């Protein structure tokens, strides 16, 4: 595997909150310690972290808390969402000054964008922010896909360090990995958890599995096995983690699956399953059923 700073397991961390919607700071500290112990990094305020629902103040508090708790042991990836460019710049700079190592930005998603508008958005963002920037492609929530040709062009920007791609398209994955394969300045991260092992086998640099919130040690083991070329072990762990993912994902919307994931984390004393509006907790019966399956 190439020598790239940005690699390994980056878990799209849940955002723990209290019943009244405030950031649960002690829970952030516990989760970061849990991650650091198992050698995985967090992506704060991504899709799994309800990024679009986190206030600017709580976002900054979360970054500061995570940076302090990590104490330099793991990188901190900070998610950037929204539709107001000037506010995004302010957030990105605040996160960077607070110690975030990388800013990971999705496309603004209110308007359908042309390829040139997508390119122009990321170029303007990368030109303006002082910290490294990573592209975040997620068709399921932005309802747009960053074309491979746009990714290829943006990969040459000196401040754009990689792509986190959650699109479920194997041919696209292969093309994006090919862009990053021989570059130490541009990394490919697979955000399609069920294809984690495969993405590493074809040259991907890292994986971003939401199930890593519950079993980070398994994904670290999967990654290490793949790096060593032990794909038998990597694929076995892939199958095992796929089964764990079904506990909170099967039969639920994306939003419902996130609170179900928090229920699973609650059994490890990491956080409570409160959600930010408009998402809500599951019923008492559903929460109990999840705990019984564990």
PDB file of C-alpha atoms in Angstrom:
ATOM      1  CA  UNK A   1       0.000   0.000   0.000  1.00  0.00           C
ATOM      2  CA  UNK A   2       1.255   3.491  -0.847  1.00  0.00           C
ATOM      3  CA  UNK A   3       2.584   5.843   1.809  1.00  0.00           C
ATOM      4  CA  UNK A   4      -0.344   8.209   2.266  1.00  0.00           C
ATOM      5  CA  UNK A   5      -1.088  10.284   5.358  1.00  0.00           C
ATOM      6  CA  UNK A   6      -4.812   9.737   4.973  1.00  0.00           C
ATOM      7  CA  UNK A   7      -5.562   6.020   5.258  1.00  0.00           C
ATOM      8  CA  UNK A   8      -7.018   3.371   7.512  1.00  0.00           C
ATOM      9  CA  UNK A   9     -10.384   3.224   9.239  1.00  0.00           C
ATOM     10  CA  UNK A  10     -12.351   6.454   9.640  1.00  0.00           C
ATOM     11  CA  UNK A  11     -15.616   5.864  11.485  1.00  0.00           C
ATOM     12  CA  UNK A  12     -18.506   8.238  10.679  1.00  0.00           C
ATOM     13  CA  UNK A  13     -19.160   8.951  14.336  1.00  0.00           C
ATOM     14  CA  UNK A  14     -22.638   9.407  15.749  1.00  0.00           C
ATOM     15  CA  UNK A  15     -23.336  12.762  17.410  1.00  0.00           C
ATOM     16  CA  UNK A  16     -24.335  12.014  21.023  1.00  0.00           C
ATOM     17  CA  UNK A  17     -26.913  14.427  22.405  1.00  0.00           C
ATOM     18  CA  UNK A  18     -28.976  14.815  25.549  1.00  0.00           C
ATOM     19  CA  UNK A  19     -32.758  14.596  25.713  1.00  0.00           C
ATOM     20  CA  UNK A  20     -33.045  18.370  25.209  1.00  0.00           C
ATOM     21  CA  UNK A  21     -30.846  18.322  22.094  1.00  0.00           C
ATOM     22  CA  UNK A  22     -27.597  19.593  23.571  1.00  0.00           C
ATOM     23  CA  UNK A  23     -24.260  18.020  22.693  1.00  0.00           C
ATOM     24  CA  UNK A  24     -23.404  15.284  25.190  1.00  0.00           C
ATOM     25  CA  UNK A  25     -19.776  16.270  25.811  1.00  0.00           C
ATOM     26  CA  UNK A  26     -18.876  13.377  28.173  1.00  0.00           C
ATOM     27  CA  UNK A  27     -20.242  10.928  25.583  1.00  0.00           C
ATOM     28  CA  UNK A  28     -18.093  12.511  22.851  1.00  0.00           C
ATOM     29  CA  UNK A  29     -15.080  12.005  25.110  1.00  0.00           C
ATOM     30  CA  UNK A  30     -15.992   8.363  25.756  1.00  0.00           C
ATOM     31  CA  UNK A  31     -16.481   7.581  22.076  1.00  0.00           C
ATOM     32  CA  UNK A  32     -13.220   9.246  21.041  1.00  0.00           C
ATOM     33  CA  UNK A  33     -11.362   7.281  23.718  1.00  0.00           C
ATOM     34  CA  UNK A  34     -13.072   4.101  22.457  1.00  0.00           C
ATOM     35  CA  UNK A  35     -11.956   4.882  18.906  1.00  0.00           C
ATOM     36  CA  UNK A  36      -8.389   5.802  19.860  1.00  0.00           C
ATOM     37  CA  UNK A  37      -8.046   2.586  21.835  1.00  0.00           C
ATOM     38  CA  UNK A  38      -8.932   0.628  18.694  1.00  0.00           C
ATOM     39  CA  UNK A  39      -6.817   2.771  16.343  1.00  0.00           C
ATOM     40  CA  UNK A  40      -9.627   4.257  14.250  1.00  0.00           C
ATOM     41  CA  UNK A  41     -10.280   7.930  13.515  1.00  0.00           C
ATOM     42  CA  UNK A  42     -13.627   9.748  13.673  1.00  0.00           C
ATOM     43  CA  UNK A  43     -15.446  11.625  10.940  1.00  0.00           C
ATOM     44  CA  UNK A  44     -17.447  14.142  12.933  1.00  0.00           C
ATOM     45  CA  UNK A  45     -20.820  15.388  11.670  1.00  0.00           C
ATOM     46  CA  UNK A  46     -21.037  13.220   8.619  1.00  0.00           C
ATOM     47  CA  UNK A  47     -24.279  11.549   7.581  1.00  0.00           C
ATOM     48  CA  UNK A  48     -24.180   9.107  10.496  1.00  0.00           C
ATOM     49  CA  UNK A  49     -23.432  12.087  12.749  1.00  0.00           C
ATOM     50  CA  UNK A  50     -26.572  13.996  11.696  1.00  0.00           C
ATOM     51  CA  UNK A  51     -24.284  16.695  10.294  1.00  0.00           C
ATOM     52  CA  UNK A  52     -27.020  18.812   8.750  1.00  0.00           C
ATOM     53  CA  UNK A  53     -28.818  19.033  12.109  1.00  0.00           C
ATOM     54  CA  UNK A  54     -25.857  20.066  14.277  1.00  0.00           C
ATOM     55  CA  UNK A  55     -25.723  23.775  15.137  1.00  0.00           C
ATOM     56  CA  UNK A  56     -22.589  25.783  14.369  1.00  0.00           C
ATOM     57  CA  UNK A  57     -21.922  26.233  18.085  1.00  0.00           C
ATOM     58  CA  UNK A  58     -22.281  22.546  18.884  1.00  0.00           C
ATOM     59  CA  UNK A  59     -20.233  21.621  15.833  1.00  0.00           C
ATOM     60  CA  UNK A  60     -17.338  23.696  17.059  1.00  0.00           C
ATOM     61  CA  UNK A  61     -17.734  22.325  20.583  1.00  0.00           C
ATOM     62  CA  UNK A  62     -17.698  18.801  19.204  1.00  0.00           C
ATOM     63  CA  UNK A  63     -14.487  19.395  17.261  1.00  0.00           C
ATOM     64  CA  UNK A  64     -12.791  20.978  20.268  1.00  0.00           C
ATOM     65  CA  UNK A  65     -13.902  18.136  22.532  1.00  0.00           C
ATOM     66  CA  UNK A  66     -12.783  15.448  20.080  1.00  0.00           C
ATOM     67  CA  UNK A  67      -9.395  17.075  19.481  1.00  0.00           C
ATOM     68  CA  UNK A  68      -8.726  17.347  23.200  1.00  0.00           C
ATOM     69  CA  UNK A  69      -9.843  13.771  23.887  1.00  0.00           C
ATOM     70  CA  UNK A  70      -7.816  12.374  20.984  1.00  0.00           C
ATOM     71  CA  UNK A  71      -4.660  14.090  22.262  1.00  0.00           C
ATOM     72  CA  UNK A  72      -2.864  13.578  18.963  1.00  0.00           C
ATOM     73  CA  UNK A  73      -3.366   9.807  18.895  1.00  0.00           C
ATOM     74  CA  UNK A  74      -5.735   9.794  15.914  1.00  0.00           C
ATOM     75  CA  UNK A  75      -6.639  12.225  13.139  1.00  0.00           C
ATOM     76  CA  UNK A  76      -9.856  14.220  13.397  1.00  0.00           C
ATOM     77  CA  UNK A  77     -11.960  14.504  10.234  1.00  0.00           C
ATOM     78  CA  UNK A  78     -14.642  17.210  10.446  1.00  0.00           C
ATOM     79  CA  UNK A  79     -17.712  17.077   8.217  1.00  0.00           C
ATOM     80  CA  UNK A  80     -18.947  20.189   6.430  1.00  0.00           C
ATOM     81  CA  UNK A  81     -22.507  20.451   5.121  1.00  0.00           C
ATOM     82  CA  UNK A  82     -24.950  23.203   4.204  1.00  0.00           C
ATOM     83  CA  UNK A  83     -25.911  25.530   1.385  1.00  0.00           C
ATOM     84  CA  UNK A  84     -24.506  28.911   2.462  1.00  0.00           C
ATOM     85  CA  UNK A  85     -20.936  29.171   1.185  1.00  0.00           C
ATOM     86  CA  UNK A  86     -19.848  32.013   3.471  1.00  0.00           C
ATOM     87  CA  UNK A  87     -21.087  30.143   6.535  1.00  0.00           C
ATOM     88  CA  UNK A  88     -19.330  26.995   5.364  1.00  0.00           C
ATOM     89  CA  UNK A  89     -16.065  28.904   5.097  1.00  0.00           C
ATOM     90  CA  UNK A  90     -16.505  30.206   8.635  1.00  0.00           C
ATOM     91  CA  UNK A  91     -17.203  26.719   9.939  1.00  0.00           C
ATOM     92  CA  UNK A  92     -14.281  25.166   8.082  1.00  0.00           C
ATOM     93  CA  UNK A  93     -11.872  27.768   9.428  1.00  0.00           C
ATOM     94  CA  UNK A  94     -13.236  27.430  12.954  1.00  0.00           C
ATOM     95  CA  UNK A  95     -12.885  23.642  12.832  1.00  0.00           C
ATOM     96  CA  UNK A  96      -9.345  23.893  11.484  1.00  0.00           C
ATOM     97  CA  UNK A  97      -8.302  26.398  14.146  1.00  0.00           C
ATOM     98  CA  UNK A  98      -9.848  24.109  16.776  1.00  0.00           C
ATOM     99  CA  UNK A  99      -7.532  21.326  15.635  1.00  0.00           C
ATOM    100  CA  UNK A 100      -9.399  19.331  13.000  1.00  0.00           C
ATOM    101  CA  UNK A 101      -6.917  17.640  10.674  1.00  0.00           C
ATOM    102  CA  UNK A 102      -9.162  17.426   7.597  1.00  0.00           C
ATOM    103  CA  UNK A 103     -12.384  19.080   6.413  1.00  0.00           C
ATOM    104  CA  UNK A 104     -14.709  16.666   4.595  1.00  0.00           C
ATOM    105  CA  UNK A 105     -17.319  18.479   2.501  1.00  0.00           C
ATOM    106  CA  UNK A 106     -20.474  17.285   0.777  1.00  0.00           C
ATOM    107  CA  UNK A 107     -22.035  19.145  -2.123  1.00  0.00           C
ATOM    108  CA  UNK A 108     -24.587  21.856  -1.315  1.00  0.00           C
ATOM    109  CA  UNK A 109     -27.782  20.003  -2.113  1.00  0.00           C
ATOM    110  CA  UNK A 110     -30.749  22.351  -2.455  1.00  0.00           C
ATOM    111  CA  UNK A 111     -30.190  23.036  -6.160  1.00  0.00           C
ATOM    112  CA  UNK A 112     -29.246  20.514  -8.829  1.00  0.00           C
ATOM    113  CA  UNK A 113     -25.726  21.438  -9.923  1.00  0.00           C
ATOM    114  CA  UNK A 114     -23.952  21.116 -13.254  1.00  0.00           C
ATOM    115  CA  UNK A 115     -20.531  19.479 -13.458  1.00  0.00           C
ATOM    116  CA  UNK A 116     -18.854  22.884 -13.739  1.00  0.00           C
ATOM    117  CA  UNK A 117     -20.749  24.178 -10.712  1.00  0.00           C
ATOM    118  CA  UNK A 118     -19.607  21.168  -8.690  1.00  0.00           C
ATOM    119  CA  UNK A 119     -16.019  21.724  -9.782  1.00  0.00           C
ATOM    120  CA  UNK A 120     -16.272  25.450  -9.088  1.00  0.00           C
ATOM    121  CA  UNK A 121     -17.712  24.887  -5.615  1.00  0.00           C
ATOM    122  CA  UNK A 122     -14.946  22.562  -4.483  1.00  0.00           C
ATOM    123  CA  UNK A 123     -12.218  24.640  -6.108  1.00  0.00           C
ATOM    124  CA  UNK A 124     -13.447  27.801  -4.387  1.00  0.00           C
ATOM    125  CA  UNK A 125     -13.674  25.972  -1.065  1.00  0.00           C
ATOM    126  CA  UNK A 126     -10.212  24.448  -1.423  1.00  0.00           C
ATOM    127  CA  UNK A 127      -8.745  27.819  -2.441  1.00  0.00           C
ATOM    128  CA  UNK A 128     -10.223  29.518   0.621  1.00  0.00           C
ATOM    129  CA  UNK A 129      -9.760  27.107   3.524  1.00  0.00           C
ATOM    130  CA  UNK A 130      -6.417  26.833   5.287  1.00  0.00           C
ATOM    131  CA  UNK A 131      -6.718  23.153   6.221  1.00  0.00           C
ATOM    132  CA  UNK A 132      -6.741  20.093   3.944  1.00  0.00           C
ATOM    133  CA  UNK A 133     -10.032  19.368   2.185  1.00  0.00           C
ATOM    134  CA  UNK A 134     -11.573  16.025   1.270  1.00  0.00           C
ATOM    135  CA  UNK A 135     -14.426  15.543  -1.186  1.00  0.00           C
ATOM    136  CA  UNK A 136     -17.480  13.677   0.106  1.00  0.00           C
ATOM    137  CA  UNK A 137     -19.719  12.059  -2.502  1.00  0.00           C
ATOM    138  CA  UNK A 138     -23.021  10.693  -1.183  1.00  0.00           C
ATOM    139  CA  UNK A 139     -25.786  10.342  -3.744  1.00  0.00           C
ATOM    140  CA  UNK A 140     -28.289   9.010  -1.183  1.00  0.00           C
ATOM    141  CA  UNK A 141     -28.553  12.350   0.655  1.00  0.00           C
ATOM    142  CA  UNK A 142     -27.395  15.051  -1.767  1.00  0.00           C
ATOM    143  CA  UNK A 143     -29.222  13.399  -4.711  1.00  0.00           C
ATOM    144  CA  UNK A 144     -26.238  14.249  -6.894  1.00  0.00           C
ATOM    145  CA  UNK A 145     -23.121  12.329  -7.838  1.00  0.00           C
ATOM    146  CA  UNK A 146     -19.769  14.026  -8.335  1.00  0.00           C
ATOM    147  CA  UNK A 147     -18.720  12.771 -11.793  1.00  0.00           C
ATOM    148  CA  UNK A 148     -15.478  10.810 -11.964  1.00  0.00           C
ATOM    149  CA  UNK A 149     -14.040  13.362 -14.407  1.00  0.00           C
ATOM    150  CA  UNK A 150     -14.701  16.137 -11.883  1.00  0.00           C
ATOM    151  CA  UNK A 151     -12.994  14.079  -9.170  1.00  0.00           C
ATOM    152  CA  UNK A 152     -10.025  13.596 -11.501  1.00  0.00           C
ATOM    153  CA  UNK A 153      -9.717  17.338 -12.116  1.00  0.00           C
ATOM    154  CA  UNK A 154     -10.075  18.219  -8.439  1.00  0.00           C
ATOM    155  CA  UNK A 155      -7.455  15.626  -7.441  1.00  0.00           C
ATOM    156  CA  UNK A 156      -4.824  17.964  -8.917  1.00  0.00           C
ATOM    157  CA  UNK A 157      -5.706  20.785  -6.526  1.00  0.00           C
ATOM    158  CA  UNK A 158      -2.880  21.075  -3.964  1.00  0.00           C
ATOM    159  CA  UNK A 159      -5.294  21.446  -1.040  1.00  0.00           C
ATOM    160  CA  UNK A 160      -7.642  18.568  -1.926  1.00  0.00           C
ATOM    161  CA  UNK A 161      -6.316  15.407  -0.314  1.00  0.00           C
ATOM    162  CA  UNK A 162      -8.873  12.759  -1.120  1.00  0.00           C
ATOM    163  CA  UNK A 163     -12.364  11.465  -1.773  1.00  0.00           C
ATOM    164  CA  UNK A 164     -14.784   9.779   0.592  1.00  0.00           C
ATOM    165  CA  UNK A 165     -17.226   8.033  -1.732  1.00  0.00           C
ATOM    166  CA  UNK A 166     -20.442   6.455  -0.460  1.00  0.00           C
ATOM    167  CA  UNK A 167     -21.993   5.728  -3.845  1.00  0.00           C
ATOM    168  CA  UNK A 168     -22.930   2.103  -4.423  1.00  0.00           C
ATOM    169  CA  UNK A 169     -21.371   1.631  -7.842  1.00  0.00           C
ATOM    170  CA  UNK A 170     -18.505  -0.829  -8.285  1.00  0.00           C
ATOM    171  CA  UNK A 171     -17.391   0.502 -11.669  1.00  0.00           C
ATOM    172  CA  UNK A 172     -17.258   4.033 -10.267  1.00  0.00           C
ATOM    173  CA  UNK A 173     -15.254   2.706  -7.304  1.00  0.00           C
ATOM    174  CA  UNK A 174     -12.697   1.123  -9.604  1.00  0.00           C
ATOM    175  CA  UNK A 175     -12.358   4.333 -11.622  1.00  0.00           C
ATOM    176  CA  UNK A 176     -11.909   6.494  -8.515  1.00  0.00           C
ATOM    177  CA  UNK A 177      -9.361   4.099  -7.004  1.00  0.00           C
ATOM    178  CA  UNK A 178      -7.458   4.297 -10.278  1.00  0.00           C
ATOM    179  CA  UNK A 179      -7.261   8.091  -9.886  1.00  0.00           C
ATOM    180  CA  UNK A 180      -5.686   7.752  -6.444  1.00  0.00           C
ATOM    181  CA  UNK A 181      -3.688   4.558  -6.932  1.00  0.00           C
ATOM    182  CA  UNK A 182      -0.272   6.037  -7.642  1.00  0.00           C
ATOM    183  CA  UNK A 183      -0.720   9.325  -5.806  1.00  0.00           C
ATOM    184  CA  UNK A 184       0.451   9.948  -2.269  1.00  0.00           C
ATOM    185  CA  UNK A 185      -1.322  13.316  -2.291  1.00  0.00           C
ATOM    186  CA  UNK A 186      -4.832  12.002  -2.971  1.00  0.00           C
ATOM    187  CA  UNK A 187      -6.567   9.192  -1.080  1.00  0.00           C
ATOM    188  CA  UNK A 188      -9.634   7.090  -1.790  1.00  0.00           C
ATOM    189  CA  UNK A 189     -11.934   6.182   1.115  1.00  0.00           C
ATOM    190  CA  UNK A 190     -14.794   3.747   0.612  1.00  0.00           C
ATOM    191  CA  UNK A 191     -17.999   4.837   2.337  1.00  0.00           C
ATOM    192  CA  UNK A 192     -19.891   1.744   1.172  1.00  0.00           C
ATOM    193  CA  UNK A 193     -19.286  -0.394   4.255  1.00  0.00           C
ATOM    194  CA  UNK A 194     -20.384  -3.666   2.685  1.00  0.00           C
ATOM    195  CA  UNK A 195     -17.603  -3.295   0.099  1.00  0.00           C
ATOM    196  CA  UNK A 196     -14.862  -2.309   2.547  1.00  0.00           C
ATOM    197  CA  UNK A 197     -12.703  -5.386   1.971  1.00  0.00           C
ATOM    198  CA  UNK A 198     -13.159  -5.243  -1.786  1.00  0.00           C
ATOM    199  CA  UNK A 199     -12.196  -1.564  -1.981  1.00  0.00           C
ATOM    200  CA  UNK A 200      -8.968  -2.250  -0.100  1.00  0.00           C
ATOM    201  CA  UNK A 201      -8.202  -5.263  -2.287  1.00  0.00           C
ATOM    202  CA  UNK A 202      -8.208  -3.078  -5.413  1.00  0.00           C
ATOM    203  CA  UNK A 203      -6.055  -0.333  -3.932  1.00  0.00           C
ATOM    204  CA  UNK A 204      -8.294   1.872  -1.802  1.00  0.00           C
ATOM    205  CA  UNK A 205      -6.596   3.742   1.021  1.00  0.00           C
ATOM    206  CA  UNK A 206      -9.261   3.611   3.696  1.00  0.00           C
ATOM    207  CA  UNK A 207     -12.790   2.707   4.716  1.00  0.00           C
ATOM    208  CA  UNK A 208     -15.590   4.665   6.414  1.00  0.00           C
ATOM    209  CA  UNK A 209     -17.990   2.143   8.033  1.00  0.00           C
ATOM    210  CA  UNK A 210     -20.843   3.341  10.253  1.00  0.00           C
ATOM    211  CA  UNK A 211     -20.899  -0.041  12.010  1.00  0.00           C
ATOM    212  CA  UNK A 212     -17.443   0.916  13.274  1.00  0.00           C
ATOM    213  CA  UNK A 213     -19.240   2.977  15.914  1.00  0.00           C
ATOM    214  CA  UNK A 214     -20.108  -0.329  17.581  1.00  0.00           C
ATOM    215  CA  UNK A 215     -17.217  -2.625  16.586  1.00  0.00           C
ATOM    216  CA  UNK A 216     -14.227  -0.443  15.613  1.00  0.00           C
ATOM    217  CA  UNK A 217     -11.844  -3.248  16.512  1.00  0.00           C
ATOM    218  CA  UNK A 218     -13.319  -5.492  13.812  1.00  0.00           C
ATOM    219  CA  UNK A 219     -12.832  -2.911  11.074  1.00  0.00           C
ATOM    220  CA  UNK A 220      -9.306  -2.195  12.234  1.00  0.00           C
ATOM    221  CA  UNK A 221      -8.611  -5.930  12.003  1.00  0.00           C
ATOM    222  CA  UNK A 222     -10.219  -6.034   8.549  1.00  0.00           C
ATOM    223  CA  UNK A 223      -8.065  -3.147   7.374  1.00  0.00           C
ATOM    224  CA  UNK A 224      -4.836  -4.583   8.777  1.00  0.00           C
ATOM    225  CA  UNK A 225      -5.560  -7.967   7.195  1.00  0.00           C
ATOM    226  CA  UNK A 226      -6.215  -6.373   3.804  1.00  0.00           C
ATOM    227  CA  UNK A 227      -3.004  -4.333   3.990  1.00  0.00           C
ATOM    228  CA  UNK A 228      -1.087  -7.541   4.606  1.00  0.00           C
ATOM    229  CA  UNK A 229      -2.815  -9.211   1.671  1.00  0.00           C
ATOM    230  CA  UNK A 230      -4.750 -11.611   3.889  1.00  0.00           C
ATOM    231  CA  UNK A 231      -8.026 -11.251   2.048  1.00  0.00           C
ATOM    232  CA  UNK A 232      -9.403 -14.488   3.494  1.00  0.00           C
ATOM    233  CA  UNK A 233      -9.433 -12.875   6.935  1.00  0.00           C
ATOM    234  CA  UNK A 234     -10.616  -9.526   5.586  1.00  0.00           C
ATOM    235  CA  UNK A 235     -13.542 -11.111   3.753  1.00  0.00           C
ATOM    236  CA  UNK A 236     -14.506 -13.188   6.800  1.00  0.00           C
ATOM    237  CA  UNK A 237     -14.662 -10.058   8.939  1.00  0.00           C
ATOM    238  CA  UNK A 238     -16.581  -8.308   6.157  1.00  0.00           C
ATOM    239  CA  UNK A 239     -19.274 -10.978   6.342  1.00  0.00           C
ATOM    240  CA  UNK A 240     -19.394 -10.780  10.136  1.00  0.00           C
ATOM    241  CA  UNK A 241     -19.730  -6.990  10.187  1.00  0.00           C
ATOM    242  CA  UNK A 242     -22.376  -7.131   7.461  1.00  0.00           C
ATOM    243  CA  UNK A 243     -24.487  -9.273   9.795  1.00  0.00           C
ATOM    244  CA  UNK A 244     -24.013  -6.798  12.650  1.00  0.00           C
ATOM    245  CA  UNK A 245     -25.069  -3.954  10.344  1.00  0.00           C
ATOM    246  CA  UNK A 246     -28.363  -5.697   9.617  1.00  0.00           C
ATOM    247  CA  UNK A 247     -29.334  -5.377  13.292  1.00  0.00           C
ATOM    248  CA  UNK A 248     -29.738  -1.614  13.001  1.00  0.00           C
ATOM    249  CA  UNK A 249     -30.233  -1.129   9.261  1.00  0.00           C
ATOM    250  CA  UNK A 250     -32.587  -3.849   8.029  1.00  0.00           C
ATOM    251  CA  UNK A 251     -36.147  -2.626   7.483  1.00  0.00           C
ATOM    252  CA  UNK A 252     -35.401   0.931   8.619  1.00  0.00           C
ATOM    253  CA  UNK A 253     -34.967   4.287   6.938  1.00  0.00           C
ATOM    254  CA  UNK A 254     -31.530   5.885   7.148  1.00  0.00           C
ATOM    255  CA  UNK A 255     -32.686   8.133   9.982  1.00  0.00           C
ATOM    256  CA  UNK A 256     -34.208   5.264  11.931  1.00  0.00           C
ATOM    257  CA  UNK A 257     -31.042   3.224  11.522  1.00  0.00           C
ATOM    258  CA  UNK A 258     -28.979   5.969  13.167  1.00  0.00           C
ATOM    259  CA  UNK A 259     -30.977   5.912  16.393  1.00  0.00           C
ATOM    260  CA  UNK A 260     -30.915   2.104  16.311  1.00  0.00           C
ATOM    261  CA  UNK A 261     -27.118   2.326  16.091  1.00  0.00           C
ATOM    262  CA  UNK A 262     -27.099   4.575  19.152  1.00  0.00           C
ATOM    263  CA  UNK A 263     -29.185   1.964  20.977  1.00  0.00           C
ATOM    264  CA  UNK A 264     -26.440  -0.566  20.243  1.00  0.00           C
ATOM    265  CA  UNK A 265     -23.788   1.862  21.466  1.00  0.00           C
ATOM    266  CA  UNK A 266     -25.808   2.452  24.628  1.00  0.00           C
ATOM    267  CA  UNK A 267     -25.271  -1.199  25.555  1.00  0.00           C
ATOM    268  CA  UNK A 268     -21.536  -0.424  25.694  1.00  0.00           C
ATOM    269  CA  UNK A 269     -22.059   2.683  27.814  1.00  0.00           C
ATOM    270  CA  UNK A 270     -21.022   5.047  25.012  1.00  0.00           C
ATOM    271  CA  UNK A 271     -24.102   7.251  24.518  1.00  0.00           C
ATOM    272  CA  UNK A 272     -27.881   7.452  24.805  1.00  0.00           C
ATOM    273  CA  UNK A 273     -30.142   7.101  21.731  1.00  0.00           C
ATOM    274  CA  UNK A 274     -31.489  10.666  21.679  1.00  0.00           C
ATOM    275  CA  UNK A 275     -31.632  12.315  18.259  1.00  0.00           C
ATOM    276  CA  UNK A 276     -31.596  15.828  16.822  1.00  0.00           C
ATOM    277  CA  UNK A 277     -34.799  17.041  15.199  1.00  0.00           C
ATOM    278  CA  UNK A 278     -36.314  16.059  12.844  1.00  0.00           C
ATOM    279  CA  UNK A 279     -35.138  12.544  13.758  1.00  0.00           C
ATOM    280  CA  UNK A 280     -36.575  10.800  16.809  1.00  0.00           C
ATOM    281  CA  UNK A 281     -35.938   7.788  19.018  1.00  0.00           C
ATOM    282  CA  UNK A 282     -37.464   4.408  18.277  1.00  0.00           C
ATOM    283  CA  UNK A 283     -40.243   3.022  20.444  1.00  0.00           C
ATOM    284  CA  UNK A 284     -39.373   1.366  23.744  1.00  0.00           C
ATOM    285  CA  UNK A 285     -40.358  -1.973  22.211  1.00  0.00           C
ATOM    286  CA  UNK A 286     -38.080  -1.506  19.212  1.00  0.00           C
ATOM    287  CA  UNK A 287     -35.145  -0.474  21.383  1.00  0.00           C
ATOM    288  CA  UNK A 288     -35.625  -3.526  23.580  1.00  0.00           C
ATOM    289  CA  UNK A 289     -35.796  -5.804  20.544  1.00  0.00           C
ATOM    290  CA  UNK A 290     -32.429  -4.471  19.327  1.00  0.00           C
ATOM    291  CA  UNK A 291     -30.830  -5.060  22.705  1.00  0.00           C
ATOM    292  CA  UNK A 292     -32.185  -8.611  22.790  1.00  0.00           C
ATOM    293  CA  UNK A 293     -30.689  -9.339  19.369  1.00  0.00           C
ATOM    294  CA  UNK A 294     -27.284  -8.343  20.711  1.00  0.00           C
TER     295      UNK A 294
END
